[in-house]
Protein backbone atom coordinates (compact mmCIF):
# COMPACT_ATOMS: atom_id res chain seq x y z
CA UNK A 1 0.00 0.00 0.00
CA UNK A 2 1.47 3.36 -0.91
CA UNK A 3 2.17 5.60 2.09
CA UNK A 4 0.02 8.67 2.60
CA UNK A 5 1.13 11.68 0.62
CA UNK A 6 3.50 14.04 2.41
CA UNK A 7 3.03 17.74 2.86
CA UNK A 8 5.94 20.10 3.28
CA UNK A 9 5.76 23.21 5.47
CA UNK A 10 8.14 26.07 4.97
CA UNK A 11 9.04 28.27 7.97
CA UNK A 12 9.94 31.42 6.10
CA UNK A 13 11.76 33.76 8.47
CA UNK A 14 11.33 33.03 12.20
CA UNK A 15 11.31 34.99 15.40
CA UNK A 16 14.38 33.48 17.05
CA UNK A 17 16.76 34.25 14.22
CA UNK A 18 18.36 37.57 13.26
CA UNK A 19 18.81 38.71 9.67
CA UNK A 20 22.60 39.02 10.01
CA UNK A 21 22.76 35.20 10.21
CA UNK A 22 22.07 34.96 6.47
CA UNK A 23 21.29 37.37 3.65
CA UNK A 24 18.75 34.81 2.43
CA UNK A 25 16.40 35.43 5.40
CA UNK A 26 13.44 37.48 4.12
CA UNK A 27 12.85 40.64 6.15
CA UNK A 28 10.26 43.04 4.74
CA UNK A 29 6.63 42.03 4.22
CA UNK A 30 7.28 41.99 0.45
CA UNK A 31 10.33 39.80 0.80
CA UNK A 32 8.48 37.37 3.08
CA UNK A 33 5.58 37.19 0.61
CA UNK A 34 7.86 36.66 -2.41
CA UNK A 35 9.78 33.99 -0.51
CA UNK A 36 6.49 32.28 0.37
CA UNK A 37 5.33 32.32 -3.23
CA UNK A 38 8.61 30.75 -4.37
CA UNK A 39 8.45 28.16 -1.58
CA UNK A 40 4.93 27.21 -2.69
CA UNK A 41 6.07 26.90 -6.30
CA UNK A 42 8.83 24.57 -5.06
CA UNK A 43 6.25 22.35 -3.35
CA UNK A 44 5.39 23.76 0.09
CA UNK A 45 1.75 23.29 1.09
CA UNK A 46 2.01 25.19 4.40
CA UNK A 47 3.71 28.54 4.90
CA UNK A 48 4.64 29.24 8.53
CA UNK A 49 4.80 32.99 9.02
CA UNK A 50 6.55 35.40 11.38
CA UNK A 51 7.09 39.07 10.55
CA UNK A 52 9.91 41.54 11.09
CA UNK A 53 10.30 45.30 11.35
CA UNK A 54 11.10 46.19 7.74
CA UNK A 55 13.80 48.76 8.56
CA UNK A 56 15.79 46.70 11.02
CA UNK A 57 14.76 43.07 10.52
CA UNK A 58 14.00 42.77 14.23
CA UNK A 59 11.35 40.09 14.92
CA UNK A 60 7.99 41.82 15.34
CA UNK A 61 4.53 40.90 16.56
CA UNK A 62 2.84 43.81 14.77
CA UNK A 63 -0.63 42.77 13.67
CA UNK A 64 -0.48 45.15 10.69
CA UNK A 65 2.54 43.35 9.23
CA UNK A 66 0.87 39.99 9.85
CA UNK A 67 -2.28 41.20 8.16
CA UNK A 68 -0.29 42.32 5.13
CA UNK A 69 1.78 39.14 4.79
CA UNK A 70 -0.98 36.63 5.60
CA UNK A 71 -3.42 38.47 3.30
CA UNK A 72 -0.99 38.56 0.37
CA UNK A 73 0.00 34.91 0.76
CA UNK A 74 -3.66 33.89 0.91
CA UNK A 75 -4.37 35.84 -2.24
CA UNK A 76 -1.30 34.85 -4.21
CA UNK A 77 -0.84 31.18 -3.23
CA UNK A 78 -3.14 28.24 -2.53
CA UNK A 79 -1.05 27.32 0.50
CA UNK A 80 -2.25 26.94 4.07
CA UNK A 81 -0.97 30.15 5.63
CA UNK A 82 -0.01 29.45 9.23
CA UNK A 83 0.95 32.43 11.39
CA UNK A 84 2.89 31.97 14.61
CA UNK A 85 1.35 32.69 18.01
CA UNK A 86 4.87 32.84 19.47
CA UNK A 87 4.46 36.62 19.84
CA UNK A 88 7.16 38.86 21.28
CA UNK A 89 8.85 39.24 24.67
CA UNK A 90 6.46 40.47 27.39
CA UNK A 91 3.25 40.04 25.37
CA UNK A 92 0.17 38.53 27.03
CA UNK A 93 -1.37 35.40 25.54
CA UNK A 94 -4.36 37.40 24.27
CA UNK A 95 -1.96 39.73 22.44
CA UNK A 96 -0.08 36.77 20.99
CA UNK A 97 -3.37 35.23 19.87
CA UNK A 98 -4.50 38.31 17.96
CA UNK A 99 -3.23 36.73 14.72
CA UNK A 100 -5.84 34.03 15.42
CA UNK A 101 -8.70 36.14 16.74
CA UNK A 102 -8.31 38.91 14.15
CA UNK A 103 -7.10 37.06 11.05
CA UNK A 104 -8.91 33.76 11.66
CA UNK A 105 -6.37 31.64 9.78
CA UNK A 106 -7.08 28.02 8.87
CA UNK A 107 -4.21 27.00 11.10
CA UNK A 108 -1.71 28.61 13.48
CA UNK A 109 1.05 27.38 15.76
CA UNK A 110 0.22 26.51 19.37
CA UNK A 111 3.29 26.19 21.57
CA UNK A 112 2.62 23.40 24.03
CA UNK A 113 4.83 24.36 26.97
CA UNK A 114 7.40 26.71 28.47
CA UNK A 115 11.14 26.20 28.08
CA UNK A 116 14.46 28.02 27.87
CA UNK A 117 15.12 29.08 24.27
CA UNK A 118 18.82 29.80 23.87
CA UNK A 119 20.20 31.35 20.71
CA UNK A 120 23.31 32.80 22.37
CA UNK A 121 25.52 30.18 20.72
CA UNK A 122 24.74 31.50 17.23
CA UNK A 123 28.04 32.71 15.77
CA UNK A 124 28.43 36.48 15.70
CA UNK A 125 29.05 37.68 12.16
CA UNK A 126 30.49 41.01 11.01
CA UNK A 127 27.22 41.86 9.21
CA UNK A 128 25.22 41.73 12.46
CA UNK A 129 24.00 45.05 13.90
CA UNK A 130 24.56 45.70 17.64
CA UNK A 131 20.87 44.95 18.38
CA UNK A 132 21.28 41.51 16.79
CA UNK A 133 24.19 40.62 19.08
CA UNK A 134 22.15 41.88 22.06
CA UNK A 135 19.13 39.84 20.91
CA UNK A 136 21.17 36.65 20.69
CA UNK A 137 22.88 37.33 24.03
CA UNK A 138 19.64 38.20 25.84
CA UNK A 139 18.41 34.66 25.21
CA UNK A 140 20.73 33.51 28.04
CA UNK A 141 17.98 34.79 30.33
CA UNK A 142 14.92 34.03 28.18
CA UNK A 143 12.12 31.64 28.98
CA UNK A 144 9.61 31.02 26.18
CA UNK A 145 6.49 31.31 28.27
CA UNK A 146 3.54 29.01 27.59
CA UNK A 147 2.06 28.36 31.03
CA UNK A 148 -1.00 26.24 31.72
CA UNK A 149 -3.04 29.41 32.09
CA UNK A 150 -1.74 30.50 28.68
CA UNK A 151 -2.45 27.24 26.89
CA UNK A 152 -5.93 26.89 28.38
CA UNK A 153 -6.77 30.39 27.16
CA UNK A 154 -5.17 29.78 23.77
CA UNK A 155 -7.27 26.62 23.36
CA UNK A 156 -10.45 28.66 23.84
CA UNK A 157 -9.33 31.36 21.42
CA UNK A 158 -8.41 28.87 18.68
CA UNK A 159 -11.81 27.20 19.04
CA UNK A 160 -13.70 30.47 18.90
CA UNK A 161 -11.82 31.44 15.74
CA UNK A 162 -12.22 28.02 14.09
CA UNK A 163 -8.43 27.81 13.68
CA UNK A 164 -6.70 24.42 13.78
CA UNK A 165 -3.76 24.36 16.20
CA UNK A 166 -0.44 22.90 15.16
CA UNK A 167 0.91 21.78 18.54
CA UNK A 168 4.59 22.68 18.65
CA UNK A 169 6.22 20.10 20.92
CA UNK A 170 9.89 20.68 21.69
CA UNK A 171 10.21 18.09 24.41
CA UNK A 172 8.42 14.94 25.54
CA UNK A 173 6.80 16.84 28.43
CA UNK A 174 4.99 19.05 25.91
CA UNK A 175 3.17 15.97 24.62
CA UNK A 176 1.94 15.32 28.15
CA UNK A 177 0.74 18.94 28.26
CA UNK A 178 -1.31 18.34 25.09
CA UNK A 179 -2.64 15.12 26.68
CA UNK A 180 -3.63 17.16 29.74
CA UNK A 181 -5.47 19.67 27.52
CA UNK A 182 -7.19 16.72 25.86
CA UNK A 183 -8.31 15.43 29.26
CA UNK A 184 -9.87 18.84 29.88
CA UNK A 185 -11.76 18.56 26.58
CA UNK A 186 -9.67 21.31 25.00
CA UNK A 187 -8.23 19.36 22.04
CA UNK A 188 -10.09 18.48 18.86
CA UNK A 189 -8.92 15.20 17.34
CA UNK A 190 -7.25 14.26 15.11
CA UNK A 191 -4.69 16.77 16.36
CA UNK A 192 -1.66 17.89 14.39
CA UNK A 193 1.70 17.81 16.16
CA UNK A 194 4.96 19.40 15.04
CA UNK A 195 8.00 17.82 16.69
CA UNK A 196 10.41 20.76 16.84
CA UNK A 197 13.73 19.27 17.86
CA UNK A 198 17.13 20.84 18.34
CA UNK A 199 16.41 24.05 20.25
CA UNK A 200 18.98 24.74 22.98
CA UNK A 201 16.84 24.40 26.10
CA UNK A 202 14.66 21.55 24.85
CA UNK A 203 15.05 18.13 23.25
CA UNK A 204 17.85 17.27 20.80
CA UNK A 205 17.44 17.17 17.03
CA UNK A 206 18.31 13.49 16.71
CA UNK A 207 16.62 10.54 15.08
CA UNK A 208 16.47 8.77 18.47
CA UNK A 209 14.64 11.66 20.09
CA UNK A 210 12.24 12.02 17.17
CA UNK A 211 11.36 8.33 17.45
CA UNK A 212 11.02 8.69 21.23
CA UNK A 213 8.65 11.66 20.82
CA UNK A 214 6.65 9.83 18.16
CA UNK A 215 6.29 6.72 20.32
CA UNK A 216 5.29 8.89 23.29
CA UNK A 217 2.64 10.62 21.18
CA UNK A 218 1.35 7.27 19.93
CA UNK A 219 1.10 5.97 23.50
CA UNK A 220 -0.80 9.09 24.58
CA UNK A 221 -3.10 9.66 21.61
CA UNK A 222 -3.29 6.33 19.77
CA UNK A 223 -1.67 5.66 16.42
CA UNK A 224 -4.38 7.18 14.27
CA UNK A 225 -5.63 10.12 16.26
CA UNK A 226 -2.98 12.58 15.21
CA UNK A 227 -0.99 13.67 12.20
CA UNK A 228 2.59 14.77 12.69
CA UNK A 229 5.50 16.54 11.14
CA UNK A 230 9.15 16.99 12.08
CA UNK A 231 11.15 20.22 12.17
CA UNK A 232 14.84 19.75 12.88
CA UNK A 233 16.64 22.89 13.98
CA UNK A 234 20.03 23.45 12.32
CA UNK A 235 21.99 21.42 9.82
CA UNK A 236 21.99 18.46 9.31
CA UNK A 237 19.09 18.00 11.77
CA UNK A 238 16.57 19.59 9.38
CA UNK A 239 17.16 16.99 6.68
CA UNK A 240 17.95 14.03 8.94
CA UNK A 241 14.60 14.50 10.67
CA UNK A 242 12.89 15.12 7.33
CA UNK A 243 14.22 11.82 5.98
CA UNK A 244 13.19 10.00 9.17
CA UNK A 245 9.70 11.53 9.06
CA UNK A 246 9.38 10.54 5.41
CA UNK A 247 10.25 6.94 6.25
CA UNK A 248 7.92 6.82 9.26
CA UNK A 249 4.87 8.29 7.54
CA UNK A 250 5.12 11.83 8.92
CA UNK A 251 5.23 15.22 7.27
CA UNK A 252 8.12 17.62 6.95
CA UNK A 253 8.97 21.19 7.87
CA UNK A 254 11.99 23.02 6.47
CA UNK A 255 12.85 26.70 6.06
CA UNK A 256 15.24 29.47 6.97
CA UNK A 257 13.58 29.89 10.39
CA UNK A 258 15.05 26.53 11.33
CA UNK A 259 18.17 25.98 9.24
CA UNK A 260 20.41 28.00 6.93
CA UNK A 261 22.26 25.26 5.02
CA UNK A 262 21.28 23.21 2.02
CA UNK A 263 24.42 21.02 2.21
CA UNK A 264 27.31 20.87 4.66
CA UNK A 265 29.38 23.23 2.55
CA UNK A 266 26.64 25.42 1.04
CA UNK A 267 24.34 27.93 2.67
CA UNK A 268 20.79 28.10 1.29
CA UNK A 269 20.13 30.95 -1.11
CA UNK A 270 16.38 30.84 -0.46
CA UNK A 271 13.55 29.05 1.29
CA UNK A 272 12.63 27.50 -2.05
CA UNK A 273 15.98 25.76 -2.19
CA UNK A 274 15.30 24.07 1.17
CA UNK A 275 11.84 23.03 0.00
CA UNK A 276 13.33 21.63 -3.22
CA UNK A 277 15.66 19.43 -1.20
CA UNK A 278 12.77 18.19 0.97
CA UNK A 279 10.77 17.41 -2.19
CA UNK A 280 13.75 15.56 -3.70
CA UNK A 281 14.06 13.49 -0.52
CA UNK A 282 10.34 12.71 -0.65
CA UNK A 283 10.68 11.44 -4.21
CA UNK A 284 13.72 9.33 -3.31
CA UNK A 285 11.78 7.78 -0.43
CA UNK A 286 8.62 7.11 -2.46
CA UNK A 287 6.40 9.65 -0.73
CA UNK A 288 4.28 11.60 -3.17
CA UNK A 289 3.95 15.29 -2.53
CA UNK A 290 0.58 16.59 -1.30
CA UNK A 291 -0.72 19.74 -2.91
CA UNK A 292 -2.25 22.32 -0.52
CA UNK A 293 -5.81 21.02 -0.89
CA UNK A 294 -4.59 17.47 -0.33
CA UNK A 295 -2.81 18.70 2.80
CA UNK A 296 -6.12 20.26 3.88
CA UNK A 297 -7.81 16.87 3.48
CA UNK A 298 -5.09 15.13 5.50
CA UNK A 299 -5.45 17.78 8.23
CA UNK A 300 -9.24 17.81 8.19
CA UNK A 301 -9.41 21.43 7.03
CA UNK A 302 -12.07 22.68 4.68
CA UNK A 303 -11.06 22.92 1.02
CA UNK A 304 -10.36 26.49 0.08
CA UNK A 305 -13.12 28.25 -1.81
CA UNK A 306 -12.01 29.17 -5.33
CA UNK A 307 -10.93 32.84 -5.53
N1 LIG B 1 11.14 29.03 15.92
C1 LIG B 1 10.77 27.66 16.13
C2 LIG B 1 11.84 26.91 16.82
C3 LIG B 1 6.17 29.24 16.55
O1 LIG B 1 6.49 30.06 15.71
O2 LIG B 1 5.08 29.24 17.13
C4 LIG B 1 9.48 27.60 16.85
C5 LIG B 1 8.23 27.95 16.11
C6 LIG B 1 7.08 28.19 16.97
O3 LIG B 1 8.16 28.00 14.91
ZN1 LIG C 1 7.92 29.91 14.12
Short mmCIF file of N, CA, C and O in Angstrom, two decimals, residues 25-103:
data_model
loop_
_atom_site.label_atom_id
_atom_site.label_comp_id
_atom_site.label_asym_id
_atom_site.label_seq_id
_atom_site.Cartn_x
_atom_site.Cartn_y
_atom_site.Cartn_z
N UNK A 25 17.60 35.33 4.54
CA UNK A 25 16.40 35.43 5.40
C UNK A 25 15.55 36.61 4.94
O UNK A 25 16.03 37.75 4.91
N UNK A 26 14.29 36.37 4.57
CA UNK A 26 13.44 37.48 4.12
C UNK A 26 13.06 38.37 5.31
O UNK A 26 12.80 37.87 6.39
N UNK A 27 13.03 39.67 5.07
CA UNK A 27 12.85 40.64 6.15
C UNK A 27 11.57 41.46 5.99
O UNK A 27 10.71 41.47 6.88
N UNK A 28 11.41 42.15 4.89
CA UNK A 28 10.26 43.04 4.74
C UNK A 28 9.02 42.21 4.40
O UNK A 28 9.13 41.07 3.92
N UNK A 29 7.83 42.78 4.61
CA UNK A 29 6.63 42.03 4.22
C UNK A 29 6.71 41.55 2.77
O UNK A 29 6.39 40.38 2.48
N UNK A 30 7.18 42.41 1.86
CA UNK A 30 7.28 41.99 0.45
C UNK A 30 8.22 40.81 0.27
O UNK A 30 7.94 39.87 -0.48
N UNK A 31 9.36 40.90 0.94
CA UNK A 31 10.33 39.80 0.80
C UNK A 31 9.76 38.50 1.36
O UNK A 31 9.96 37.42 0.78
N UNK A 32 9.04 38.59 2.48
CA UNK A 32 8.48 37.37 3.08
C UNK A 32 7.42 36.78 2.13
O UNK A 32 7.38 35.57 1.89
N UNK A 33 6.61 37.66 1.54
CA UNK A 33 5.58 37.19 0.61
C UNK A 33 6.23 36.54 -0.62
O UNK A 33 5.85 35.42 -1.02
N UNK A 34 7.22 37.22 -1.20
CA UNK A 34 7.86 36.66 -2.41
C UNK A 34 8.52 35.31 -2.08
O UNK A 34 8.46 34.37 -2.87
N UNK A 35 9.13 35.23 -0.91
CA UNK A 35 9.78 33.99 -0.51
C UNK A 35 8.74 32.88 -0.33
O UNK A 35 8.98 31.71 -0.69
N UNK A 36 7.57 33.25 0.20
CA UNK A 36 6.49 32.28 0.37
C UNK A 36 5.95 31.79 -0.97
O UNK A 36 5.66 30.60 -1.14
N UNK A 37 5.82 32.71 -1.90
CA UNK A 37 5.33 32.32 -3.23
C UNK A 37 6.31 31.33 -3.88
O UNK A 37 5.92 30.30 -4.43
N UNK A 38 7.60 31.64 -3.77
CA UNK A 38 8.61 30.75 -4.37
C UNK A 38 8.63 29.40 -3.65
O UNK A 38 8.79 28.35 -4.28
N UNK A 39 8.46 29.43 -2.33
CA UNK A 39 8.45 28.16 -1.58
C UNK A 39 7.25 27.30 -2.00
O UNK A 39 7.35 26.08 -2.11
N UNK A 40 6.12 27.96 -2.25
CA UNK A 40 4.93 27.21 -2.69
C UNK A 40 5.17 26.62 -4.07
O UNK A 40 4.82 25.46 -4.32
N UNK A 41 5.78 27.42 -4.95
CA UNK A 41 6.07 26.90 -6.30
C UNK A 41 7.01 25.70 -6.22
O UNK A 41 6.94 24.78 -7.03
N UNK A 42 7.89 25.70 -5.22
CA UNK A 42 8.83 24.57 -5.06
C UNK A 42 8.15 23.35 -4.43
O UNK A 42 8.72 22.27 -4.42
N UNK A 43 6.96 23.52 -3.87
CA UNK A 43 6.25 22.35 -3.35
C UNK A 43 5.72 22.48 -1.94
O UNK A 43 5.10 21.53 -1.43
N UNK A 44 5.91 23.63 -1.29
CA UNK A 44 5.39 23.76 0.09
C UNK A 44 3.88 23.90 0.07
O UNK A 44 3.33 24.66 -0.73
N UNK A 45 3.22 23.18 0.98
CA UNK A 45 1.75 23.29 1.09
C UNK A 45 1.36 24.18 2.26
O UNK A 45 0.24 24.67 2.32
N UNK A 46 2.27 24.34 3.23
CA UNK A 46 2.01 25.19 4.40
C UNK A 46 3.12 26.24 4.47
O UNK A 46 4.30 25.91 4.31
N UNK A 47 2.73 27.48 4.71
CA UNK A 47 3.71 28.54 4.90
C UNK A 47 3.58 29.02 6.34
O UNK A 47 2.54 29.55 6.73
N UNK A 48 4.64 28.82 7.12
CA UNK A 48 4.64 29.24 8.53
C UNK A 48 5.25 30.65 8.59
O UNK A 48 6.36 30.88 8.12
N UNK A 49 4.47 31.57 9.18
CA UNK A 49 4.80 32.99 9.02
C UNK A 49 5.11 33.69 10.35
O UNK A 49 4.32 33.62 11.31
N UNK A 50 6.25 34.36 10.40
CA UNK A 50 6.55 35.40 11.38
C UNK A 50 6.74 36.68 10.57
O UNK A 50 6.87 36.63 9.34
N UNK A 51 6.79 37.82 11.26
CA UNK A 51 7.09 39.07 10.55
C UNK A 51 8.20 39.82 11.28
O UNK A 51 8.48 39.53 12.46
N UNK A 52 8.79 40.76 10.55
CA UNK A 52 9.91 41.54 11.09
C UNK A 52 9.69 43.02 10.82
O UNK A 52 8.99 43.38 9.86
N UNK A 53 10.32 43.86 11.65
CA UNK A 53 10.30 45.30 11.35
C UNK A 53 11.07 45.49 10.05
O UNK A 53 12.23 45.08 9.96
N UNK A 54 10.44 46.12 9.05
CA UNK A 54 11.10 46.19 7.74
C UNK A 54 12.43 46.94 7.76
O UNK A 54 13.36 46.56 7.07
N UNK A 55 12.56 47.96 8.60
CA UNK A 55 13.80 48.76 8.56
C UNK A 55 14.97 48.03 9.20
O UNK A 55 16.11 48.16 8.75
N UNK A 56 14.69 47.30 10.27
CA UNK A 56 15.79 46.70 11.02
C UNK A 56 15.89 45.19 10.85
O UNK A 56 16.97 44.62 11.03
N UNK A 57 14.78 44.54 10.57
CA UNK A 57 14.76 43.07 10.52
C UNK A 57 14.52 42.46 11.88
O UNK A 57 14.53 41.22 12.03
N UNK A 58 14.27 43.30 12.89
CA UNK A 58 14.00 42.77 14.23
C UNK A 58 12.67 42.01 14.23
O UNK A 58 11.69 42.49 13.67
N UNK A 59 12.62 40.81 14.86
CA UNK A 59 11.35 40.09 14.92
C UNK A 59 10.26 40.97 15.53
O UNK A 59 10.51 41.70 16.49
N UNK A 60 9.08 40.93 14.95
CA UNK A 60 7.99 41.82 15.34
C UNK A 60 6.73 41.00 15.57
O UNK A 60 6.58 39.89 15.02
N UNK A 61 5.83 41.56 16.37
CA UNK A 61 4.53 40.90 16.56
C UNK A 61 3.43 41.85 16.10
O UNK A 61 2.27 41.70 16.49
N UNK A 62 3.78 42.78 15.23
CA UNK A 62 2.84 43.81 14.77
C UNK A 62 1.73 43.19 13.91
O UNK A 62 2.00 42.57 12.87
N UNK A 63 0.50 43.39 14.37
CA UNK A 63 -0.63 42.77 13.67
C UNK A 63 -0.76 43.29 12.24
O UNK A 63 -1.16 42.56 11.34
N UNK A 64 -0.41 44.56 12.04
CA UNK A 64 -0.48 45.15 10.69
C UNK A 64 0.42 44.41 9.71
O UNK A 64 0.02 44.12 8.57
N UNK A 65 1.63 44.11 10.12
CA UNK A 65 2.54 43.35 9.23
C UNK A 65 1.99 41.95 8.98
O UNK A 65 2.06 41.43 7.86
N UNK A 66 1.46 41.33 10.04
CA UNK A 66 0.87 39.99 9.85
C UNK A 66 -0.29 40.05 8.86
O UNK A 66 -0.40 39.20 7.97
N UNK A 67 -1.12 41.08 9.05
CA UNK A 67 -2.28 41.20 8.16
C UNK A 67 -1.83 41.29 6.70
O UNK A 67 -2.38 40.64 5.81
N UNK A 68 -0.79 42.11 6.49
CA UNK A 68 -0.29 42.32 5.13
C UNK A 68 0.27 41.01 4.54
O UNK A 68 -0.08 40.61 3.42
N UNK A 69 1.10 40.34 5.32
CA UNK A 69 1.78 39.14 4.79
C UNK A 69 0.78 37.98 4.63
O UNK A 69 0.72 37.32 3.58
N UNK A 70 -0.02 37.75 5.67
CA UNK A 70 -0.98 36.63 5.60
C UNK A 70 -1.98 36.89 4.47
O UNK A 70 -2.29 35.99 3.67
N UNK A 71 -2.46 38.13 4.36
CA UNK A 71 -3.42 38.47 3.30
C UNK A 71 -2.83 38.24 1.92
O UNK A 71 -3.47 37.63 1.05
N UNK A 72 -1.61 38.70 1.70
CA UNK A 72 -0.99 38.56 0.37
C UNK A 72 -0.72 37.09 0.05
O UNK A 72 -0.93 36.64 -1.09
N UNK A 73 -0.28 36.32 1.04
CA UNK A 73 0.00 34.91 0.76
C UNK A 73 -1.29 34.14 0.48
O UNK A 73 -1.31 33.24 -0.36
N UNK A 74 -2.37 34.53 1.18
CA UNK A 74 -3.66 33.89 0.91
C UNK A 74 -4.11 34.19 -0.51
O UNK A 74 -4.67 33.34 -1.20
N UNK A 75 -3.92 35.44 -0.90
CA UNK A 75 -4.37 35.84 -2.24
C UNK A 75 -3.52 35.23 -3.34
O UNK A 75 -4.02 34.84 -4.38
N UNK A 76 -2.21 35.16 -3.10
CA UNK A 76 -1.30 34.85 -4.21
C UNK A 76 -0.81 33.40 -4.22
O UNK A 76 -0.08 33.01 -5.13
N UNK A 77 -1.19 32.60 -3.20
CA UNK A 77 -0.84 31.18 -3.23
C UNK A 77 -2.08 30.39 -2.78
O UNK A 77 -2.98 30.95 -2.18
N UNK A 78 -2.06 29.09 -3.05
CA UNK A 78 -3.14 28.24 -2.53
C UNK A 78 -2.76 27.62 -1.20
O UNK A 78 -3.48 26.79 -0.66
N UNK A 79 -1.59 28.00 -0.68
CA UNK A 79 -1.05 27.32 0.50
C UNK A 79 -1.88 27.59 1.75
O UNK A 79 -2.61 28.57 1.83
N UNK A 80 -1.72 26.71 2.73
CA UNK A 80 -2.25 26.94 4.07
C UNK A 80 -1.30 27.94 4.72
O UNK A 80 -0.11 27.66 4.88
N UNK A 81 -1.83 29.10 5.06
CA UNK A 81 -0.97 30.15 5.63
C UNK A 81 -1.12 30.07 7.15
O UNK A 81 -2.22 30.21 7.68
N UNK A 82 0.01 29.81 7.80
CA UNK A 82 -0.01 29.45 9.23
C UNK A 82 0.81 30.46 10.03
O UNK A 82 2.02 30.32 10.17
N UNK A 83 0.17 31.49 10.59
CA UNK A 83 0.95 32.43 11.39
C UNK A 83 1.37 31.82 12.73
O UNK A 83 0.74 30.89 13.23
N UNK A 84 2.43 32.37 13.28
CA UNK A 84 2.89 31.97 14.61
C UNK A 84 2.05 32.65 15.67
O UNK A 84 1.58 33.78 15.46
N UNK A 85 1.87 31.99 16.82
CA UNK A 85 1.35 32.69 18.01
C UNK A 85 2.47 32.83 19.04
O UNK A 85 2.20 33.03 20.22
N UNK A 86 3.71 32.70 18.56
CA UNK A 86 4.87 32.84 19.47
C UNK A 86 4.95 34.23 20.08
O UNK A 86 5.45 34.40 21.19
N UNK A 87 4.49 35.25 19.33
CA UNK A 87 4.46 36.62 19.84
C UNK A 87 5.84 37.21 20.08
O UNK A 87 6.83 36.78 19.47
N UNK A 88 5.90 38.20 20.96
CA UNK A 88 7.16 38.86 21.28
C UNK A 88 7.31 38.91 22.79
O UNK A 88 6.36 38.66 23.53
N UNK A 89 8.53 39.24 23.23
CA UNK A 89 8.85 39.24 24.67
C UNK A 89 7.87 40.15 25.42
O UNK A 89 7.59 41.26 24.98
N UNK A 90 7.31 39.64 26.52
CA UNK A 90 6.46 40.47 27.39
C UNK A 90 5.00 40.56 26.95
O UNK A 90 4.19 41.16 27.64
N UNK A 91 4.65 39.96 25.82
CA UNK A 91 3.25 40.04 25.37
C UNK A 91 2.37 39.07 26.16
O UNK A 91 2.81 37.97 26.51
N UNK A 92 1.11 39.46 26.38
CA UNK A 92 0.17 38.53 27.03
C UNK A 92 -0.28 37.50 25.98
O UNK A 92 -0.11 37.71 24.77
N UNK A 93 -0.93 36.45 26.48
CA UNK A 93 -1.37 35.40 25.54
C UNK A 93 -2.48 35.94 24.62
O UNK A 93 -2.54 35.58 23.45
N UNK A 94 -3.32 36.84 25.14
CA UNK A 94 -4.36 37.40 24.27
C UNK A 94 -3.73 38.25 23.16
O UNK A 94 -4.20 38.23 22.02
N UNK A 95 -2.66 38.96 23.49
CA UNK A 95 -1.96 39.73 22.44
C UNK A 95 -1.33 38.79 21.42
O UNK A 95 -1.42 39.00 20.21
N UNK A 96 -0.70 37.73 21.91
CA UNK A 96 -0.08 36.77 20.99
C UNK A 96 -1.11 36.10 20.09
O UNK A 96 -0.80 35.74 18.95
N UNK A 97 -2.33 35.94 20.63
CA UNK A 97 -3.37 35.23 19.87
C UNK A 97 -4.11 36.15 18.90
O UNK A 97 -5.02 35.69 18.21
N UNK A 98 -3.74 37.41 18.85
CA UNK A 98 -4.50 38.31 17.96
C UNK A 98 -4.41 37.89 16.49
O UNK A 98 -5.33 38.11 15.71
N UNK A 99 -3.31 37.24 16.11
CA UNK A 99 -3.23 36.73 14.72
C UNK A 99 -4.35 35.71 14.48
O UNK A 99 -4.82 35.56 13.36
N UNK A 100 -4.76 35.02 15.54
CA UNK A 100 -5.84 34.03 15.42
C UNK A 100 -7.19 34.73 15.49
O UNK A 100 -8.05 34.54 14.63
N UNK A 101 -7.38 35.56 16.53
CA UNK A 101 -8.70 36.14 16.74
C UNK A 101 -9.05 37.16 15.66
O UNK A 101 -10.20 37.30 15.28
N UNK A 102 -8.03 37.87 15.14
CA UNK A 102 -8.31 38.91 14.15
C UNK A 102 -8.25 38.38 12.72
O UNK A 102 -9.01 38.80 11.86
N UNK A 103 -7.30 37.50 12.45
CA UNK A 103 -7.10 37.06 11.05
C UNK A 103 -7.80 35.74 10.75
O UNK A 103 -7.95 35.36 9.60
#
